[in-house]
mmCIF file of C-alpha atoms in Angstrom:
data_model
loop_
_atom_site.group_PDB
_atom_site.id
_atom_site.type_symbol
_atom_site.label_atom_id
_atom_site.label_comp_id
_atom_site.label_asym_id
_atom_site.label_seq_id
_atom_site.Cartn_x
_atom_site.Cartn_y
_atom_site.Cartn_z
ATOM 1 C CA MET A 1 -32.299 -68.491 -13.320
ATOM 2 C CA ASN A 2 -28.569 -68.225 -13.547
ATOM 3 C CA ALA A 3 -26.966 -65.231 -11.932
ATOM 4 C CA PRO A 4 -25.447 -62.705 -14.218
ATOM 5 C CA LEU A 5 -21.629 -62.592 -14.650
ATOM 6 C CA LEU A 6 -19.391 -59.807 -13.242
ATOM 7 C CA SER A 7 -17.592 -57.960 -16.050
ATOM 8 C CA LEU A 8 -13.883 -57.452 -15.132
ATOM 9 C CA SER A 9 -12.051 -54.326 -16.159
ATOM 10 C CA ARG A 10 -9.184 -52.081 -14.759
ATOM 11 C CA ARG A 11 -11.835 -50.370 -12.642
ATOM 12 C CA LEU A 12 -11.890 -53.621 -10.668
ATOM 13 C CA ARG A 13 -8.460 -53.795 -9.337
ATOM 14 C CA ARG A 14 -6.745 -57.122 -9.170
ATOM 15 C CA THR A 15 -4.734 -57.900 -6.035
ATOM 16 C CA PRO A 16 -1.177 -59.010 -5.459
ATOM 17 C CA PHE A 17 -2.630 -62.547 -4.762
ATOM 18 C CA SER A 18 -5.045 -62.674 -7.681
ATOM 19 C CA ASP A 19 -2.983 -65.174 -9.619
ATOM 20 C CA GLY A 20 -3.019 -67.440 -6.683
ATOM 21 C CA VAL A 21 -6.733 -67.090 -6.156
ATOM 22 C CA GLU A 22 -7.443 -67.865 -9.748
ATOM 23 C CA ALA A 23 -5.159 -70.911 -9.594
ATOM 24 C CA ALA A 24 -6.900 -72.192 -6.591
ATOM 25 C CA GLY A 25 -10.189 -72.240 -8.558
ATOM 26 C CA VAL A 26 -12.285 -69.346 -7.287
ATOM 27 C CA LYS A 27 -15.804 -69.534 -8.182
ATOM 28 C CA ALA A 28 -17.276 -66.182 -7.205
ATOM 29 C CA TYR A 29 -16.152 -62.620 -6.489
ATOM 30 C CA THR A 30 -17.637 -59.554 -5.143
ATOM 31 C CA VAL A 31 -16.545 -56.034 -5.460
ATOM 32 C CA TYR A 32 -15.252 -54.338 -2.277
ATOM 33 C CA ASN A 33 -13.362 -51.069 -2.356
ATOM 34 C CA HIS A 34 -13.128 -51.282 -6.070
ATOM 35 C CA MET A 35 -11.231 -54.522 -5.878
ATOM 36 C CA LEU A 36 -12.036 -58.184 -6.287
ATOM 37 C CA LEU A 37 -12.916 -59.950 -3.108
ATOM 38 C CA PRO A 38 -13.512 -63.831 -3.542
ATOM 39 C CA THR A 39 -16.615 -65.330 -1.954
ATOM 40 C CA VAL A 40 -16.587 -69.010 -2.973
ATOM 41 C CA PHE A 41 -13.951 -71.547 -3.747
ATOM 42 C CA ARG A 42 -15.590 -75.048 -3.612
ATOM 43 C CA SER A 43 -18.992 -74.077 -2.191
ATOM 44 C CA ILE A 44 -20.051 -71.982 0.639
ATOM 45 C CA GLU A 45 -20.789 -74.986 2.850
ATOM 46 C CA GLU A 46 -17.685 -76.792 2.022
ATOM 47 C CA ASP A 47 -15.691 -73.523 2.596
ATOM 48 C CA TYR A 48 -17.553 -73.216 5.891
ATOM 49 C CA ARG A 49 -16.613 -76.666 7.177
ATOM 50 C CA HIS A 50 -12.925 -76.440 6.172
ATOM 51 C CA LEU A 51 -12.397 -73.102 7.764
ATOM 52 C CA LYS A 52 -13.772 -74.642 11.078
ATOM 53 C CA GLU A 53 -11.557 -77.592 10.871
ATOM 54 C CA ALA A 54 -8.174 -76.731 9.209
ATOM 55 C CA VAL A 55 -6.729 -73.378 7.903
ATOM 56 C CA GLN A 56 -7.359 -71.075 4.931
ATOM 57 C CA VAL A 57 -5.348 -68.318 3.186
ATOM 58 C CA TRP A 58 -7.633 -65.327 2.390
ATOM 59 C CA ASP A 59 -6.942 -62.581 -0.084
ATOM 60 C CA VAL A 60 -8.259 -59.604 1.619
ATOM 61 C CA ALA A 61 -6.277 -57.027 -0.128
ATOM 62 C CA CYS A 62 -9.447 -55.235 -0.520
ATOM 63 C CA GLU A 63 -9.151 -54.027 3.055
ATOM 64 C CA ARG A 64 -7.324 -51.055 1.992
ATOM 65 C CA GLN A 65 -5.251 -48.905 4.336
ATOM 66 C CA VAL A 66 -5.668 -45.259 4.895
ATOM 67 C CA GLU A 67 -2.289 -43.988 6.312
ATOM 68 C CA LEU A 68 -2.083 -41.098 8.688
ATOM 69 C CA ARG A 69 1.531 -39.800 8.932
ATOM 70 C CA GLY A 70 2.575 -36.731 10.695
ATOM 71 C CA PRO A 71 2.547 -34.745 14.030
ATOM 72 C CA ASP A 72 -1.270 -34.473 13.895
ATOM 73 C CA ALA A 73 -1.959 -38.063 12.973
ATOM 74 C CA GLY A 74 -3.183 -38.924 16.471
ATOM 75 C CA ARG A 75 -5.433 -36.014 16.702
ATOM 76 C CA LEU A 76 -7.008 -36.767 13.241
ATOM 77 C CA MET A 77 -7.560 -40.408 14.210
ATOM 78 C CA GLN A 78 -9.518 -39.337 17.477
ATOM 79 C CA MET A 79 -11.456 -37.068 15.260
ATOM 80 C CA LEU A 80 -12.731 -39.803 13.289
ATOM 81 C CA THR A 81 -14.017 -42.093 15.971
ATOM 82 C CA PRO A 82 -15.988 -41.958 19.187
ATOM 83 C CA ARG A 83 -13.710 -44.588 20.697
ATOM 84 C CA ASP A 84 -11.203 -42.970 23.268
ATOM 85 C CA LEU A 85 -7.705 -43.746 21.761
ATOM 86 C CA ARG A 86 -5.820 -42.159 24.468
ATOM 87 C CA GLY A 87 -4.780 -45.253 26.050
ATOM 88 C CA MET A 88 -3.722 -47.133 22.779
ATOM 89 C CA THR A 89 0.061 -47.724 22.316
ATOM 90 C CA PRO A 90 1.997 -48.592 19.240
ATOM 91 C CA GLY A 91 1.605 -52.295 18.656
ATOM 92 C CA GLN A 92 -2.091 -52.311 19.375
ATOM 93 C CA CYS A 93 -5.012 -52.662 16.971
ATOM 94 C CA TYR A 94 -8.484 -51.215 17.820
ATOM 95 C CA TYR A 95 -11.877 -51.855 16.159
ATOM 96 C CA VAL A 96 -13.224 -48.419 15.707
ATOM 97 C CA PRO A 97 -16.415 -47.132 14.423
ATOM 98 C CA ILE A 98 -15.986 -44.186 12.064
ATOM 99 C CA VAL A 99 -18.758 -41.548 12.258
ATOM 100 C CA ASP A 100 -19.855 -38.385 10.507
ATOM 101 C CA GLU A 101 -21.176 -35.198 12.020
ATOM 102 C CA THR A 102 -24.593 -36.850 12.561
ATOM 103 C CA GLY A 103 -23.299 -39.912 14.433
ATOM 104 C CA GLY A 104 -23.884 -42.043 11.264
ATOM 105 C CA MET A 105 -21.558 -44.919 10.483
ATOM 106 C CA LEU A 106 -19.115 -44.194 7.715
ATOM 107 C CA ASN A 107 -16.955 -47.480 8.057
ATOM 108 C CA ASP A 108 -16.143 -49.882 10.847
ATOM 109 C CA PRO A 109 -12.408 -50.469 10.271
ATOM 110 C CA VAL A 110 -9.433 -51.712 12.460
ATOM 111 C CA ALA A 111 -7.017 -48.876 13.463
ATOM 112 C CA VAL A 112 -3.410 -50.027 13.620
ATOM 113 C CA LYS A 113 -1.076 -47.881 15.656
ATOM 114 C CA LEU A 114 2.437 -48.106 14.275
ATOM 115 C CA ALA A 115 3.870 -45.209 16.088
ATOM 116 C CA GLU A 116 2.605 -42.071 17.784
ATOM 117 C CA ASP A 117 2.858 -40.222 14.382
ATOM 118 C CA ARG A 118 1.851 -43.035 12.101
ATOM 119 C CA TRP A 119 -1.331 -45.067 11.793
ATOM 120 C CA TRP A 120 -3.125 -47.384 9.270
ATOM 121 C CA ILE A 121 -6.845 -47.588 9.077
ATOM 122 C CA SER A 122 -7.801 -50.979 7.761
ATOM 123 C CA ILE A 123 -11.100 -50.150 6.150
ATOM 124 C CA ALA A 124 -14.292 -51.892 5.306
ATOM 125 C CA ASP A 125 -16.176 -51.317 2.021
ATOM 126 C CA SER A 126 -16.566 -47.520 1.749
ATOM 127 C CA ASP A 127 -14.421 -44.674 0.245
ATOM 128 C CA LEU A 128 -13.158 -43.540 3.618
ATOM 129 C CA LEU A 129 -9.963 -42.040 2.269
ATOM 130 C CA TYR A 130 -11.774 -38.981 0.897
ATOM 131 C CA TRP A 131 -13.621 -38.213 4.193
ATOM 132 C CA VAL A 132 -10.181 -38.405 6.005
ATOM 133 C CA ARG A 133 -8.346 -36.264 3.561
ATOM 134 C CA ALA A 134 -11.241 -33.639 3.564
ATOM 135 C CA THR A 135 -11.155 -33.659 7.367
ATOM 136 C CA ALA A 136 -7.444 -33.130 7.484
ATOM 137 C CA HIS A 137 -7.607 -30.368 4.877
ATOM 138 C CA GLY A 138 -10.589 -28.568 6.492
ATOM 139 C CA TRP A 139 -8.839 -28.645 9.848
ATOM 140 C CA ARG A 140 -5.366 -27.769 8.313
ATOM 141 C CA LEU A 141 -3.776 -30.537 10.090
ATOM 142 C CA ASP A 142 -0.169 -31.359 9.786
ATOM 143 C CA VAL A 143 -0.586 -34.825 8.527
ATOM 144 C CA LEU A 144 -0.174 -36.628 5.354
ATOM 145 C CA VAL A 145 -3.216 -38.914 4.350
ATOM 146 C CA ASP A 146 -2.618 -41.598 1.637
ATOM 147 C CA GLU A 147 -3.286 -45.182 0.533
ATOM 148 C CA PRO A 148 -0.076 -47.021 0.849
ATOM 149 C CA ASP A 149 0.801 -50.164 -1.235
ATOM 150 C CA VAL A 150 -0.275 -52.503 1.614
ATOM 151 C CA SER A 151 -2.417 -55.547 1.047
ATOM 152 C CA PRO A 152 -3.536 -57.688 3.813
ATOM 153 C CA LEU A 153 -3.583 -61.418 3.691
ATOM 154 C CA ALA A 154 -5.548 -63.354 6.402
ATOM 155 C CA ILE A 155 -4.693 -66.815 7.895
ATOM 156 C CA GLN A 156 -7.844 -68.136 9.511
ATOM 157 C CA GLY A 157 -8.820 -71.504 11.168
ATOM 158 C CA PRO A 158 -7.805 -73.673 14.065
ATOM 159 C CA ARG A 159 -4.384 -74.489 12.474
ATOM 160 C CA ALA A 160 -3.525 -70.926 11.788
ATOM 161 C CA ASP A 161 -0.887 -70.765 14.524
ATOM 162 C CA ASP A 162 0.871 -73.801 13.191
ATOM 163 C CA LEU A 163 0.989 -72.616 9.652
ATOM 164 C CA MET A 164 2.316 -69.119 10.614
ATOM 165 C CA ALA A 165 4.821 -70.569 12.820
ATOM 166 C CA ALA A 166 6.123 -72.627 9.952
ATOM 167 C CA VAL A 167 6.628 -69.626 7.773
ATOM 168 C CA PHE A 168 7.630 -66.934 10.265
ATOM 169 C CA GLY A 169 8.906 -68.936 13.352
ATOM 170 C CA ASP A 170 7.488 -69.852 16.779
ATOM 171 C CA ALA A 171 7.634 -66.263 18.145
ATOM 172 C CA VAL A 172 4.593 -65.418 15.977
ATOM 173 C CA ARG A 173 2.352 -67.647 18.376
ATOM 174 C CA ASP A 174 3.134 -65.002 21.121
ATOM 175 C CA ILE A 175 1.139 -62.208 19.442
ATOM 176 C CA ARG A 176 -1.730 -61.412 21.568
ATOM 177 C CA PHE A 177 -5.306 -60.577 20.243
ATOM 178 C CA PHE A 178 -5.539 -57.297 18.497
ATOM 179 C CA ARG A 179 -1.861 -56.657 18.797
ATOM 180 C CA PHE A 180 0.735 -56.936 16.175
ATOM 181 C CA GLY A 181 4.548 -57.661 15.780
ATOM 182 C CA VAL A 182 7.018 -57.118 12.933
ATOM 183 C CA PHE A 183 8.339 -60.299 11.362
ATOM 184 C CA ASP A 184 10.789 -60.968 8.442
ATOM 185 C CA PHE A 185 9.917 -62.691 5.193
ATOM 186 C CA LEU A 186 12.601 -62.942 2.500
ATOM 187 C CA GLY A 187 14.307 -59.849 4.000
ATOM 188 C CA ARG A 188 11.075 -57.748 4.052
ATOM 189 C CA ASP A 189 9.457 -56.462 7.389
ATOM 190 C CA MET A 190 5.782 -57.653 7.637
ATOM 191 C CA VAL A 191 3.407 -56.347 10.266
ATOM 192 C CA ILE A 192 1.377 -59.302 11.511
ATOM 193 C CA ALA A 193 -1.506 -58.835 13.745
ATOM 194 C CA ARG A 194 -3.692 -61.449 15.626
ATOM 195 C CA SER A 195 -6.985 -60.400 14.018
ATOM 196 C CA GLY A 196 -9.359 -61.414 11.215
ATOM 197 C CA TYR A 197 -12.972 -61.503 9.810
ATOM 198 C CA SER A 198 -13.743 -64.908 11.465
ATOM 199 C CA LYS A 199 -14.330 -66.410 14.868
ATOM 200 C CA GLN A 200 -11.914 -69.302 14.140
ATOM 201 C CA GLY A 201 -8.845 -67.487 15.225
ATOM 202 C CA GLY A 202 -5.986 -66.257 13.083
ATOM 203 C CA PHE A 203 -3.906 -63.650 11.752
ATOM 204 C CA GLU A 204 -3.694 -60.722 9.159
ATOM 205 C CA ILE A 205 -0.451 -60.037 7.366
ATOM 206 C CA TYR A 206 -0.062 -56.538 6.185
ATOM 207 C CA VAL A 207 1.959 -57.047 3.054
ATOM 208 C CA GLU A 208 3.889 -54.025 2.151
ATOM 209 C CA GLY A 209 4.833 -53.933 -1.591
ATOM 210 C CA GLY A 210 2.621 -55.997 -4.098
ATOM 211 C CA ASP A 211 5.720 -57.585 -5.610
ATOM 212 C CA ILE A 212 6.218 -60.001 -2.696
ATOM 213 C CA GLY A 213 2.505 -61.024 -2.580
ATOM 214 C CA MET A 214 2.864 -64.186 -4.625
ATOM 215 C CA PRO A 215 6.075 -65.393 -2.946
ATOM 216 C CA LEU A 216 4.263 -65.203 0.423
ATOM 217 C CA TRP A 217 1.137 -66.831 -0.968
ATOM 218 C CA ASN A 218 2.962 -69.599 -2.374
ATOM 219 C CA ALA A 219 5.164 -70.104 0.744
ATOM 220 C CA LEU A 220 2.061 -70.257 2.966
ATOM 221 C CA LEU A 221 0.306 -72.912 0.727
ATOM 222 C CA GLU A 222 3.424 -74.932 0.451
ATOM 223 C CA ALA A 223 4.091 -75.054 4.260
ATOM 224 C CA GLY A 224 0.408 -75.634 5.087
ATOM 225 C CA LYS A 225 0.017 -78.874 3.078
ATOM 226 C CA GLU A 226 0.341 -81.118 6.268
ATOM 227 C CA TRP A 227 -2.548 -79.022 7.858
ATOM 228 C CA ASP A 228 -4.826 -79.326 4.661
ATOM 229 C CA VAL A 229 -4.443 -75.669 3.845
ATOM 230 C CA HIS A 230 -6.750 -74.323 1.297
ATOM 231 C CA ALA A 231 -7.330 -70.771 -0.294
ATOM 232 C CA GLY A 232 -10.430 -69.338 1.359
ATOM 233 C CA CYS A 233 -12.278 -66.232 1.934
ATOM 234 C CA PRO A 234 -14.670 -64.586 4.393
ATOM 235 C CA ASN A 235 -17.641 -67.083 4.765
ATOM 236 C CA LEU A 236 -21.144 -65.879 4.890
ATOM 237 C CA ILE A 237 -22.381 -68.416 7.135
ATOM 238 C CA GLU A 238 -19.539 -68.271 9.744
ATOM 239 C CA ARG A 239 -19.645 -64.609 9.829
ATOM 240 C CA ILE A 240 -23.415 -64.514 10.527
ATOM 241 C CA GLU A 241 -23.048 -67.077 13.256
ATOM 242 C CA GLY A 242 -20.443 -64.925 14.926
ATOM 243 C CA GLY A 243 -22.167 -61.546 14.517
ATOM 244 C CA LEU A 244 -19.548 -60.118 12.257
ATOM 245 C CA LEU A 245 -21.335 -57.126 10.535
ATOM 246 C CA SER A 246 -20.835 -56.261 6.804
ATOM 247 C CA TYR A 247 -20.604 -52.531 6.283
ATOM 248 C CA GLY A 248 -23.092 -51.616 3.435
ATOM 249 C CA ASN A 249 -25.062 -54.872 4.135
ATOM 250 C CA ASP A 250 -26.049 -54.855 7.735
ATOM 251 C CA MET A 251 -25.336 -51.052 8.364
ATOM 252 C CA THR A 252 -24.989 -47.782 6.548
ATOM 253 C CA ASP A 253 -24.439 -44.036 7.219
ATOM 254 C CA ASP A 254 -28.031 -43.993 8.369
ATOM 255 C CA ASN A 255 -27.188 -46.027 11.501
ATOM 256 C CA THR A 256 -25.326 -44.970 14.702
ATOM 257 C CA PRO A 257 -22.845 -47.303 16.348
ATOM 258 C CA HIS A 258 -25.416 -47.765 19.148
ATOM 259 C CA GLU A 259 -28.013 -49.216 16.554
ATOM 260 C CA CYS A 260 -25.370 -51.681 15.366
ATOM 261 C CA GLY A 261 -24.533 -53.037 18.799
ATOM 262 C CA LEU A 262 -21.325 -51.206 18.885
ATOM 263 C CA GLY A 263 -22.095 -48.900 21.830
ATOM 264 C CA ARG A 264 -19.192 -50.630 23.768
ATOM 265 C CA PHE A 265 -16.708 -49.136 21.255
ATOM 266 C CA CYS A 266 -18.027 -45.667 21.896
ATOM 267 C CA ASN A 267 -16.414 -43.718 24.811
ATOM 268 C CA THR A 268 -18.325 -40.592 23.643
ATOM 269 C CA HIS A 269 -17.898 -38.561 26.967
ATOM 270 C CA THR A 270 -14.079 -38.885 26.829
ATOM 271 C CA ALA A 271 -13.450 -39.152 22.962
ATOM 272 C CA ILE A 272 -12.659 -35.387 22.924
ATOM 273 C CA GLY A 273 -12.554 -33.998 19.325
ATOM 274 C CA CYS A 274 -14.650 -36.749 17.680
ATOM 275 C CA ILE A 275 -16.638 -35.023 14.866
ATOM 276 C CA GLY A 276 -19.881 -36.852 15.664
ATOM 277 C CA ARG A 277 -19.386 -36.572 19.393
ATOM 278 C CA ASP A 278 -22.222 -34.088 20.142
ATOM 279 C CA ALA A 279 -24.682 -36.133 18.131
ATOM 280 C CA LEU A 280 -23.632 -39.357 19.793
ATOM 281 C CA LEU A 281 -24.050 -37.754 23.190
ATOM 282 C CA ARG A 282 -27.641 -37.273 22.522
ATOM 283 C CA VAL A 283 -28.012 -40.841 21.235
ATOM 284 C CA ALA A 284 -26.218 -42.412 24.147
ATOM 285 C CA LYS A 285 -28.566 -40.442 26.526
ATOM 286 C CA GLU A 286 -31.841 -41.309 24.750
ATOM 287 C CA GLY A 287 -30.755 -44.794 23.572
ATOM 288 C CA PRO A 288 -31.406 -46.184 20.145
ATOM 289 C CA VAL A 289 -34.975 -47.023 18.814
ATOM 290 C CA GLN A 290 -33.699 -49.971 16.675
ATOM 291 C CA GLN A 291 -30.701 -52.309 17.050
ATOM 292 C CA ILE A 292 -28.917 -55.220 15.290
ATOM 293 C CA CYS A 293 -30.186 -58.631 16.447
ATOM 294 C CA ALA A 294 -29.417 -62.198 15.872
ATOM 295 C CA ILE A 295 -32.531 -63.809 14.354
ATOM 296 C CA ALA A 296 -33.276 -67.534 13.662
ATOM 297 C CA ILE A 297 -35.460 -68.081 10.725
ATOM 298 C CA GLU A 298 -37.456 -71.368 10.553
ATOM 299 C CA GLY A 299 -37.840 -73.774 7.593
ATOM 300 C CA GLY A 300 -35.537 -75.104 4.951
ATOM 301 C CA ALA A 301 -32.606 -73.164 3.667
ATOM 302 C CA VAL A 302 -33.402 -69.521 2.730
ATOM 303 C CA PRO A 303 -32.569 -68.158 -0.652
ATOM 304 C CA PRO A 304 -29.595 -65.636 -1.003
ATOM 305 C CA CYS A 305 -30.382 -62.309 0.788
ATOM 306 C CA ARG A 306 -29.728 -59.731 -2.104
ATOM 307 C CA GLU A 307 -32.113 -57.196 -0.820
ATOM 308 C CA TRP A 308 -33.463 -56.308 2.810
ATOM 309 C CA TRP A 309 -36.244 -58.456 3.625
ATOM 310 C CA PRO A 310 -39.141 -56.692 5.531
ATOM 311 C CA VAL A 311 -39.642 -57.869 9.219
ATOM 312 C CA LEU A 312 -43.257 -57.585 10.416
ATOM 313 C CA SER A 313 -44.878 -57.951 13.908
ATOM 314 C CA GLU A 314 -47.534 -60.608 14.609
ATOM 315 C CA LYS A 315 -50.007 -57.844 13.619
ATOM 316 C CA GLY A 316 -48.454 -56.926 10.300
ATOM 317 C CA LYS A 317 -46.618 -53.677 11.310
ATOM 318 C CA ARG A 318 -43.098 -53.378 9.880
ATOM 319 C CA VAL A 319 -40.627 -53.576 12.718
ATOM 320 C CA GLY A 320 -37.367 -54.124 10.964
ATOM 321 C CA ARG A 321 -35.349 -55.866 8.108
ATOM 322 C CA ILE A 322 -33.193 -58.843 7.641
ATOM 323 C CA SER A 323 -30.014 -57.782 5.869
ATOM 324 C CA SER A 324 -27.900 -61.133 6.024
ATOM 325 C CA ALA A 325 -29.155 -64.677 6.118
ATOM 326 C CA ALA A 326 -27.865 -68.261 5.476
ATOM 327 C CA TRP A 327 -28.591 -71.816 6.359
ATOM 328 C CA SER A 328 -26.262 -73.071 9.183
ATOM 329 C CA PRO A 329 -25.392 -76.706 9.068
ATOM 330 C CA ASP A 330 -23.921 -76.648 12.646
ATOM 331 C CA HIS A 331 -27.014 -75.024 14.233
ATOM 332 C CA GLN A 332 -29.578 -76.605 11.764
ATOM 333 C CA THR A 333 -31.489 -73.368 11.328
ATOM 334 C CA ASN A 334 -31.342 -70.241 9.079
ATOM 335 C CA VAL A 335 -29.102 -67.750 10.998
ATOM 336 C CA ALA A 336 -29.709 -64.179 10.264
ATOM 337 C CA ILE A 337 -28.737 -60.620 11.102
ATOM 338 C CA GLY A 338 -31.539 -58.020 11.398
ATOM 339 C CA MET A 339 -32.140 -54.362 12.556
ATOM 340 C CA VAL A 340 -35.193 -54.607 14.850
ATOM 341 C CA ARG A 341 -37.184 -51.917 16.444
ATOM 342 C CA MET A 342 -37.090 -51.680 20.469
ATOM 343 C CA THR A 343 -40.610 -53.020 20.668
ATOM 344 C CA HIS A 344 -39.605 -56.417 19.244
ATOM 345 C CA TRP A 345 -35.929 -56.722 19.916
ATOM 346 C CA ASP A 346 -36.295 -58.867 23.083
ATOM 347 C CA ALA A 347 -34.882 -62.499 22.956
ATOM 348 C CA GLY A 348 -37.799 -64.733 22.185
ATOM 349 C CA SER A 349 -39.762 -62.119 20.214
ATOM 350 C CA GLN A 350 -41.701 -63.770 17.406
ATOM 351 C CA LEU A 351 -41.457 -62.086 13.992
ATOM 352 C CA ARG A 352 -42.758 -62.584 10.429
ATOM 353 C CA ILE A 353 -39.979 -62.471 7.832
ATOM 354 C CA MET A 354 -40.955 -61.713 4.307
ATOM 355 C CA ALA A 355 -38.435 -63.736 2.307
ATOM 356 C CA PRO A 356 -38.329 -63.947 -1.343
ATOM 357 C CA ASP A 357 -39.744 -67.415 -1.300
ATOM 358 C CA GLY A 358 -42.674 -66.589 0.992
ATOM 359 C CA GLU A 359 -43.356 -65.670 4.637
ATOM 360 C CA ARG A 360 -41.225 -67.371 7.266
ATOM 361 C CA ARG A 361 -41.336 -67.224 11.065
ATOM 362 C CA GLY A 362 -38.406 -65.689 12.873
ATOM 363 C CA VAL A 363 -37.295 -65.573 16.417
ATOM 364 C CA VAL A 364 -34.934 -63.040 18.052
ATOM 365 C CA GLN A 365 -32.030 -64.829 19.829
ATOM 366 C CA ASP A 366 -30.334 -63.638 23.069
ATOM 367 C CA GLY A 367 -26.937 -63.530 21.149
ATOM 368 C CA PHE A 368 -25.156 -64.601 18.193
ATOM 369 C CA TRP A 369 -24.286 -68.318 17.693
ATOM 370 C CA ALA A 370 -20.419 -68.038 17.976
#
């Protein structure tokens, strides 16, 4: 059965790079923050191999920014997350769980500290802008909360440094992991961070002003010809291998950071002011009853994981769910992300996976594959 098509309209916003994406032969999109996010160019497997061997330019403009600007910007940012931000300095990026008053995950963005009174929150797929605005209004904070005209473009793959140096100069190689610098392109300042939604290494360029999107896209593709540059996108197989979670797929607001394996990003005792702090203090004390796990699924390539697949114990009791799964050519097994109850989350635990094409055997791994 052929998959239904996605009807495009103005409600699904194009990006400053959409013309380039279409010229590169995009084959599939998903919807992310009301925008188009490419998911396949040649095939998921071909895109996967190329990402690991060369360099790709990704249109990730759907990672919208929530900008906090004003005297209370730092205070508001700390209210949103249980990660202690007191040691963060301008020029740094932090991965920050965002939680509600129950400790439930609202988003898992990257916070970019531009200055003491100016932050960008580079968000995953949820309408975080409204939560942040409501928080600022309810607490009567002296801060402006808005979505600026900023569209990230990611450069990912083992030749990312070479490509970036060709366009921005060798100084870009000196950017450390999860830090950023400001670089010139055609007279425009660009915030460039060493970060990205893959384990292959690379950068994210925060492109301010949609008008310069295609000139930058074209410059990168032209400069990268000698390294076999291609348009690319976040790759399902590679992100599962690396344990990179997808908000809305692998976790929702029903899950705490501790359930999602993000407890190391929670300094709940010292994150004074965090809205969900009291709830998370209880969670941290008692510990989660379920947790994200890496699971290998036996057999041939699994079908697409469009719904949560039930995970059962040997005796048939439901003990979890599979939320993302794909065949890994490099590891010659089906790799998966699952949420599993504490009785069955130990490495080596045998599970029964209720996949759409029938029951499969699954084994909990001691960590992700990359």
